[in-house]
PDB file of C-alpha atoms in Angstrom:
ATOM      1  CA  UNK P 414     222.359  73.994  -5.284  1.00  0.00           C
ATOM      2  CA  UNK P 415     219.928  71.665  -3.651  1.00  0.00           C
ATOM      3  CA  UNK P 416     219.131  74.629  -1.331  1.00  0.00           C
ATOM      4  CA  UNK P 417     219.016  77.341  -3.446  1.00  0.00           C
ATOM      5  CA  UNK P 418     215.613  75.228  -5.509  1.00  0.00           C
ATOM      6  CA  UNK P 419     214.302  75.052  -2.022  1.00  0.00           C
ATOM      7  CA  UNK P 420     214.017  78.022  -1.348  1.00  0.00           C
ATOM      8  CA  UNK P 421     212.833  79.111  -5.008  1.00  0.00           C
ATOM      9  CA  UNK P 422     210.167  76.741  -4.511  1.00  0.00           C
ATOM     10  CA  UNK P 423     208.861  77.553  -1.248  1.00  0.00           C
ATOM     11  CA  UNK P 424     209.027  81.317  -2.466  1.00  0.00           C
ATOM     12  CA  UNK P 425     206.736  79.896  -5.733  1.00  0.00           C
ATOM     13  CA  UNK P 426     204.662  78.455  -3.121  1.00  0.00           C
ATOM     14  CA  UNK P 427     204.175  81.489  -1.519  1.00  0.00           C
ATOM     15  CA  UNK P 428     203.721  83.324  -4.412  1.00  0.00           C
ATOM     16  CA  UNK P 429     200.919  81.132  -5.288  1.00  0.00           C
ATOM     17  CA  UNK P 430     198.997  80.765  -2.357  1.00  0.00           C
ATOM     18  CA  UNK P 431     198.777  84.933  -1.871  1.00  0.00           C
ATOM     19  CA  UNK P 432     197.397  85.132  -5.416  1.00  0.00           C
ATOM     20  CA  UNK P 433     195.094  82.420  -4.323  1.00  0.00           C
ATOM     21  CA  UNK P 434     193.932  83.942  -1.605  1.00  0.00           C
ATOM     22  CA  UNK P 435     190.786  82.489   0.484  1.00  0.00           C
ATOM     23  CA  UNK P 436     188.842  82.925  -3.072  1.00  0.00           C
ATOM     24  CA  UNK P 437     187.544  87.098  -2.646  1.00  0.00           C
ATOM     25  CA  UNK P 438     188.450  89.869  -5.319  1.00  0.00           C
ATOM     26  CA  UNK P 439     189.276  92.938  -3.658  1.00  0.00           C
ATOM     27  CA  UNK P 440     186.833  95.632  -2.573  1.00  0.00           C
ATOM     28  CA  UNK P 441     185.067  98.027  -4.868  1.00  0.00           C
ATOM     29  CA  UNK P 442     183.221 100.786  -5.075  1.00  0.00           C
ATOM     30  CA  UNK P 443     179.906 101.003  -6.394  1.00  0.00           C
ATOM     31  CA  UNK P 444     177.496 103.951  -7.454  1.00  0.00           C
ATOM     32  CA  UNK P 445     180.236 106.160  -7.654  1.00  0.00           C
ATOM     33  CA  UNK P 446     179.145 109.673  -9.244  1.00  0.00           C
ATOM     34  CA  UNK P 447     179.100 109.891 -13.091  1.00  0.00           C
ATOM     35  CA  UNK P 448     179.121 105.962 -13.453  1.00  0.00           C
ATOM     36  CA  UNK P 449     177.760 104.459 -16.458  1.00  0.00           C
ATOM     37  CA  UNK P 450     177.340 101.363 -13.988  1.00  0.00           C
ATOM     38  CA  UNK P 451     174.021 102.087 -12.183  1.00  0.00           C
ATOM     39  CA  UNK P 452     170.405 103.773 -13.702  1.00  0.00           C
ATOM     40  CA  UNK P 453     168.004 105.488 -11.712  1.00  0.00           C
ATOM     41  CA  UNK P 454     164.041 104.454 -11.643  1.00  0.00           C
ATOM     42  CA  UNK P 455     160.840 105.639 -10.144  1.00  0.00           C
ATOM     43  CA  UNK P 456     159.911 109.349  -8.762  1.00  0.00           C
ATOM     44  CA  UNK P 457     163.148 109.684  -6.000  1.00  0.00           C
ATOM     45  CA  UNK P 458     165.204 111.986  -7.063  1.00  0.00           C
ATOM     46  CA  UNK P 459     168.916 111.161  -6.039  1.00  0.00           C
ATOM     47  CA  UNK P 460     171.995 113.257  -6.189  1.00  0.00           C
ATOM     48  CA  UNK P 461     176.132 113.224  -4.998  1.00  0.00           C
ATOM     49  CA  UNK P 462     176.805 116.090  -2.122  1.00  0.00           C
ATOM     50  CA  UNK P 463     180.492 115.506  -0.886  1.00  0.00           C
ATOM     51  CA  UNK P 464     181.525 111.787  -0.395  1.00  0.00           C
ATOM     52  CA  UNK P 465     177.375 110.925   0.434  1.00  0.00           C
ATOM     53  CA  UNK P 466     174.814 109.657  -1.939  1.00  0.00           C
ATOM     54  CA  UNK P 467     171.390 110.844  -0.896  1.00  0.00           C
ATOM     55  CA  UNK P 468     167.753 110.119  -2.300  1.00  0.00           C
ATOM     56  CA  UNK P 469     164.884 112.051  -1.338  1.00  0.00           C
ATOM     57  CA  UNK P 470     161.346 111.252  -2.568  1.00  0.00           C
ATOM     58  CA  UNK P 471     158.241 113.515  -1.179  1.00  0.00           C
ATOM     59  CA  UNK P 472     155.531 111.187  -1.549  1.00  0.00           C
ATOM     60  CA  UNK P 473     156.872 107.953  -4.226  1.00  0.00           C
ATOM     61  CA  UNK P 474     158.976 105.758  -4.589  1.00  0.00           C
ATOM     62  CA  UNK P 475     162.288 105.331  -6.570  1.00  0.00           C
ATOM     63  CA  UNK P 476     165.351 103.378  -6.824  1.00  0.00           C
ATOM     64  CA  UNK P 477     168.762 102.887  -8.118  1.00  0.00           C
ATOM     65  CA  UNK P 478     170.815  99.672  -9.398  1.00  0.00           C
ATOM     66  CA  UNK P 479     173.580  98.040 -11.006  1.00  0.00           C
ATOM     67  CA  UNK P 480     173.755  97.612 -14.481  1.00  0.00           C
ATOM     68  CA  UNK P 481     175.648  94.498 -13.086  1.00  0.00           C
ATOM     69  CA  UNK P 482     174.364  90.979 -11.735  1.00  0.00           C
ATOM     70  CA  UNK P 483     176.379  89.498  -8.741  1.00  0.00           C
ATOM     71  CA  UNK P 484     176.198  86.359  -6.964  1.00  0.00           C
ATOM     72  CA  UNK P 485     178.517  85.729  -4.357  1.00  0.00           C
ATOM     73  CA  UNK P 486     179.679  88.877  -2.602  1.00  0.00           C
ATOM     74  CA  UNK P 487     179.756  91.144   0.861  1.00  0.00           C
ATOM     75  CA  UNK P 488     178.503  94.304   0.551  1.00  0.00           C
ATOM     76  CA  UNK P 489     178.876  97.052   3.128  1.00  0.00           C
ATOM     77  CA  UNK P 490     177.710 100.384   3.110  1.00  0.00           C
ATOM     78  CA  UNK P 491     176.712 103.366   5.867  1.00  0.00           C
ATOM     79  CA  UNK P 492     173.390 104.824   5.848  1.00  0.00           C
ATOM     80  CA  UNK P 493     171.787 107.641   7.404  1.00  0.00           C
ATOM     81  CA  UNK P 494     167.822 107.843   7.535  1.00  0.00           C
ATOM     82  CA  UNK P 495     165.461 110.974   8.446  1.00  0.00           C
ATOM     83  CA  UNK P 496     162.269 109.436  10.171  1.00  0.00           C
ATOM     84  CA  UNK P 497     160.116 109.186   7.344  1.00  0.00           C
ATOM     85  CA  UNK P 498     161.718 107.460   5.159  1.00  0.00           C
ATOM     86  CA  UNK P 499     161.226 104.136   4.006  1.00  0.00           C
ATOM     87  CA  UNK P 500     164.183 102.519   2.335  1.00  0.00           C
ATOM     88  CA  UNK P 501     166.668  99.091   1.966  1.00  0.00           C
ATOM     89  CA  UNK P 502     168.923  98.135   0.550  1.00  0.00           C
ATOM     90  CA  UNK P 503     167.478  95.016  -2.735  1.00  0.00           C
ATOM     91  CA  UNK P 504     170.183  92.287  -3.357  1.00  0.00           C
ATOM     92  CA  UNK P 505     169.988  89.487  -6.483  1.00  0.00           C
ATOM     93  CA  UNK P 506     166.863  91.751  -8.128  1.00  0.00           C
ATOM     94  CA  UNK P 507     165.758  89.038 -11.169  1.00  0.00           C
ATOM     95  CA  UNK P 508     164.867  91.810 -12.944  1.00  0.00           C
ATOM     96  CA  UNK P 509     165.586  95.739 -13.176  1.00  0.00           C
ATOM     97  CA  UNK P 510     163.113  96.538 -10.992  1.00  0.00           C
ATOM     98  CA  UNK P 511     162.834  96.763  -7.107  1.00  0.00           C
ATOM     99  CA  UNK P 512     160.045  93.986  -5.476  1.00  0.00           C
ATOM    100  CA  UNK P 513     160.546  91.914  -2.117  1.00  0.00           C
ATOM    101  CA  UNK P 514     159.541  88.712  -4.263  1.00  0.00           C
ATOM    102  CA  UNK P 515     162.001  89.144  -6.868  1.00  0.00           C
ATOM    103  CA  UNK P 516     164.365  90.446  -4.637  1.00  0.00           C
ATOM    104  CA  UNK P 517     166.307  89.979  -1.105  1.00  0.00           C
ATOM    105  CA  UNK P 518     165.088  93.463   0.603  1.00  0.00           C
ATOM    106  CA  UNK P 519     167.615  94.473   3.514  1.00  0.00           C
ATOM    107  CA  UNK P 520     164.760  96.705   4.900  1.00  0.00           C
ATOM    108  CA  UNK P 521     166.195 100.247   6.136  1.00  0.00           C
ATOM    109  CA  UNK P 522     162.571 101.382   7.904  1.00  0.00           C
ATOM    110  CA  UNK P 523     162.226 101.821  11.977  1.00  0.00           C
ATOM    111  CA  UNK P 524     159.323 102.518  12.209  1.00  0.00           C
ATOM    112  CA  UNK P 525     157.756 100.190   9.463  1.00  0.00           C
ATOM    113  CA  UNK P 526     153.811  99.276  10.347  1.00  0.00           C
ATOM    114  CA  UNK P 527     154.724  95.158  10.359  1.00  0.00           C
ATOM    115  CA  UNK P 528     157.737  95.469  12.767  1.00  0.00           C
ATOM    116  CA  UNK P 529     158.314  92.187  11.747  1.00  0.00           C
ATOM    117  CA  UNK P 530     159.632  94.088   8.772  1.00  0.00           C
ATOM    118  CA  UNK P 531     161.087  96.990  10.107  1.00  0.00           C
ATOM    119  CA  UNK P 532     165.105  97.942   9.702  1.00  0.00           C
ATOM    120  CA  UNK P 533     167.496  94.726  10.022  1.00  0.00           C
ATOM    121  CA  UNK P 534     164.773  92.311   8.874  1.00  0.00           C
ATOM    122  CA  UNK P 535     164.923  90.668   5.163  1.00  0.00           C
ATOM    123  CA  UNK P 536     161.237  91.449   3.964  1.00  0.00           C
ATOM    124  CA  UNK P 537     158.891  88.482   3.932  1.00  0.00           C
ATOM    125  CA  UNK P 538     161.530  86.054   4.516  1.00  0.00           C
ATOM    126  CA  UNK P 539     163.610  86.651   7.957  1.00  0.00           C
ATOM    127  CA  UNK P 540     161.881  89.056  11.123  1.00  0.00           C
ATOM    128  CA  UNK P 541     165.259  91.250  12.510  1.00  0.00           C
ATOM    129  CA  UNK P 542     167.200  89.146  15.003  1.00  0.00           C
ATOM    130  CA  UNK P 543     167.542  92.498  16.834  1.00  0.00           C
ATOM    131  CA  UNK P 544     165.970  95.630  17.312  1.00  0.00           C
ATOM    132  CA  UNK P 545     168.283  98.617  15.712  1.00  0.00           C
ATOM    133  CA  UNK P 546     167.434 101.858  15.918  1.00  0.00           C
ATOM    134  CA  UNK P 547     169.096 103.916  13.129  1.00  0.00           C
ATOM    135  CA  UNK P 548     167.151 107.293  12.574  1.00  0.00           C
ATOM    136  CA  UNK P 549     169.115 110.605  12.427  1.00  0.00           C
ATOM    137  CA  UNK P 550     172.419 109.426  12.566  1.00  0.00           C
ATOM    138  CA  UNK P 551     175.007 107.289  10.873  1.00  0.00           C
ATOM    139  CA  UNK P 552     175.046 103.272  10.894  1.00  0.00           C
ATOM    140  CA  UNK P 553     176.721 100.828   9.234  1.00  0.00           C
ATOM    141  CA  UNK P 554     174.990  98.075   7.174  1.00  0.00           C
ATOM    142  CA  UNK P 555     177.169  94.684   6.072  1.00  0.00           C
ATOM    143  CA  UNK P 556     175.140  91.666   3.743  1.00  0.00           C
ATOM    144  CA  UNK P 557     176.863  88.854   2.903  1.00  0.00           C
ATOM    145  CA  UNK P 558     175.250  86.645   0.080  1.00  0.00           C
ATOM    146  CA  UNK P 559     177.340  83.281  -0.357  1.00  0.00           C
ATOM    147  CA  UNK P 560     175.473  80.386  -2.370  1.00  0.00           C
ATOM    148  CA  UNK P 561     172.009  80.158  -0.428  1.00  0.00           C
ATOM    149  CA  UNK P 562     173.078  81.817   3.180  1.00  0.00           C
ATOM    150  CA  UNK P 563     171.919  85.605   3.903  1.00  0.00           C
ATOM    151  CA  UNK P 564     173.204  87.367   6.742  1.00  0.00           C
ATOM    152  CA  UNK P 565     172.888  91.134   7.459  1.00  0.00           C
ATOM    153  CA  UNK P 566     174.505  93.145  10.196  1.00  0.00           C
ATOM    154  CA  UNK P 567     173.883  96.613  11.155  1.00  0.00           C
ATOM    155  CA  UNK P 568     176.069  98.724  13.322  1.00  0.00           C
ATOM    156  CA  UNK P 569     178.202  94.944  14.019  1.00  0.00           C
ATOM    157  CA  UNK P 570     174.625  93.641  15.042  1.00  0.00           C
ATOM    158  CA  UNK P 571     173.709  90.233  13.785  1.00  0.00           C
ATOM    159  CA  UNK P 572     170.055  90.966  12.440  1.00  0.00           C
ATOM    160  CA  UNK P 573     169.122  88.440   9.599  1.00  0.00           C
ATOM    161  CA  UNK P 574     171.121  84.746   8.980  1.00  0.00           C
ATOM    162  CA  UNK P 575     168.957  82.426   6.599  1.00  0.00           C
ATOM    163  CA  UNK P 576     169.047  80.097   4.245  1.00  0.00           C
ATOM    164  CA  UNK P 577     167.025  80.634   0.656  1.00  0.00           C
ATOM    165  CA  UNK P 578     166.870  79.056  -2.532  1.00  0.00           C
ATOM    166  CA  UNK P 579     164.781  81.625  -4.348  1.00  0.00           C
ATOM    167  CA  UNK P 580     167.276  83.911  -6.242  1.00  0.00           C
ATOM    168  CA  UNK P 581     171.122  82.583  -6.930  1.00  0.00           C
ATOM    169  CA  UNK P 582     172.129  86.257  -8.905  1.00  0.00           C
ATOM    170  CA  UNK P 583     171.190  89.531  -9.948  1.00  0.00           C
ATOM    171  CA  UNK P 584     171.143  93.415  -9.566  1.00  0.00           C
ATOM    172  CA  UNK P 585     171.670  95.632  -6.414  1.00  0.00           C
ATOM    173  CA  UNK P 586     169.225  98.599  -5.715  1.00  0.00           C
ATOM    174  CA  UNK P 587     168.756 101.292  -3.350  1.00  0.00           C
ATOM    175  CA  UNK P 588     165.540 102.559  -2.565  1.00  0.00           C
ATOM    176  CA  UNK P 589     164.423 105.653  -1.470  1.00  0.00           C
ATOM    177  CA  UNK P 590     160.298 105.897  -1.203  1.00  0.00           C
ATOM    178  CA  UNK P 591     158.936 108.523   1.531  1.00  0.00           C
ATOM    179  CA  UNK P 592     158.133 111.395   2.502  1.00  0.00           C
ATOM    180  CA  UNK P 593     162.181 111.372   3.837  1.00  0.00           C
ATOM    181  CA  UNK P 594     165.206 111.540   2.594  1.00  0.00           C
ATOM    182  CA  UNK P 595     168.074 108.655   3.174  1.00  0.00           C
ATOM    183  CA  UNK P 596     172.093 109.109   2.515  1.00  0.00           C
ATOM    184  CA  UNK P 597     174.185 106.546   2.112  1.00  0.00           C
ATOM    185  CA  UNK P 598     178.100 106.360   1.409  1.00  0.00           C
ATOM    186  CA  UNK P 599     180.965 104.011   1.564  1.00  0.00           C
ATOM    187  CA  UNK P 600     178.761 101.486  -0.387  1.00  0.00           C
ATOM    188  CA  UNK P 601     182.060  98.750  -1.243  1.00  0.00           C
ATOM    189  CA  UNK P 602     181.034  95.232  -2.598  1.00  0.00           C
ATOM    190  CA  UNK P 603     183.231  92.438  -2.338  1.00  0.00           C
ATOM    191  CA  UNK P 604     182.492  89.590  -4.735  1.00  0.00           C
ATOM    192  CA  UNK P 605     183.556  86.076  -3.932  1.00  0.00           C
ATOM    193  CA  UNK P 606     184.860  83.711  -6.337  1.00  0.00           C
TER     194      UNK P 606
END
């Protein structure tokens, strides 16, 4: 008898700690075609071709984001920039609106005219911690946004890790602003309780 609790309780156990887990929800997809979670801004115009997400702007600027704030979360995502585009990816946006004040901007932008800005960097508040180059193919992007720490990766690459107090929730946005034309798919968030 004595055995037969022991093992009920170490399955419990077990049981317990899986549904625990190490505090993450499970992956999701976000701006997913004909979602009422996500609005489009500005004069980009975006559209769905296959599995790929692509905005194109010939001269201005526009964006997308979540009708949703987040806090704690990884979010990863592939991208695939023409050379004239100037784009990134805006994390914990205050408002609905796209700025690299009232925003974390994960610059997507090679050949941006502050390198110190350029693709891999976190506008005005981390310089790239390596140089990517992206253009005309695909890459992968990963930001992970846990209490005050920042870190980006692109293509596995380590290119921002800070610590910043400014903004503890908000919207995602994608930007396209040109001339060029950007793509992006895969775009998964994982938040983290």
């Amino acid at each position: 008898m004595i055995k037969k609790f022991t093992s009920l309780g170490l399955f419990c156990l077990f049981l317990m700690f899986n549904s625990c887990g190490s505090g993450e929800s499970s992956e999701k997809a976000i701006f997913q075609e004909d979602s009422k979670e996500w609005f489009q801004e500005g004069r980009a115009g975006w559209k769905f071709d296959d599995d790929q997400f692509i905005g194109t702007s010939l001269g201005g600027s526009g964006f997308v984001m979540t009708n949703k704030k987040y806090q704690n979360f990884t979010l990863s995502l592939e991208f695939y920039p023409d050379a004239g585009i100037n784009s990134g990816v805006f994390v914990r946006c205050k408002n609905k609106d796209i700025s690299n004040t009232d925003c974390y901007e994960m610059n997507i932008w090679d050949y941006h005219p502050d390198q110190e800005s350029r693709t891999g960097s976190i506008v005005t508040r981390a310089k790239p911690l390596a140089n990517v180059e992206t253009i005309g193919r695909w890459n992968s992007y990963k930001i992970s946004c846990e209490g005050n720490h920042f870190r980006t990766w692109i293509n596995g690459k380590l290119t921002a890790d800070i610590y910043d107090d400014d903004l503890s929730e908000g919207y995602i946005g994608l930007q396209a602003a040109g001339p060029g034309r950007i793509k992006f798919r895969n775009i998964k968030i994982k938040e983290l309780l």
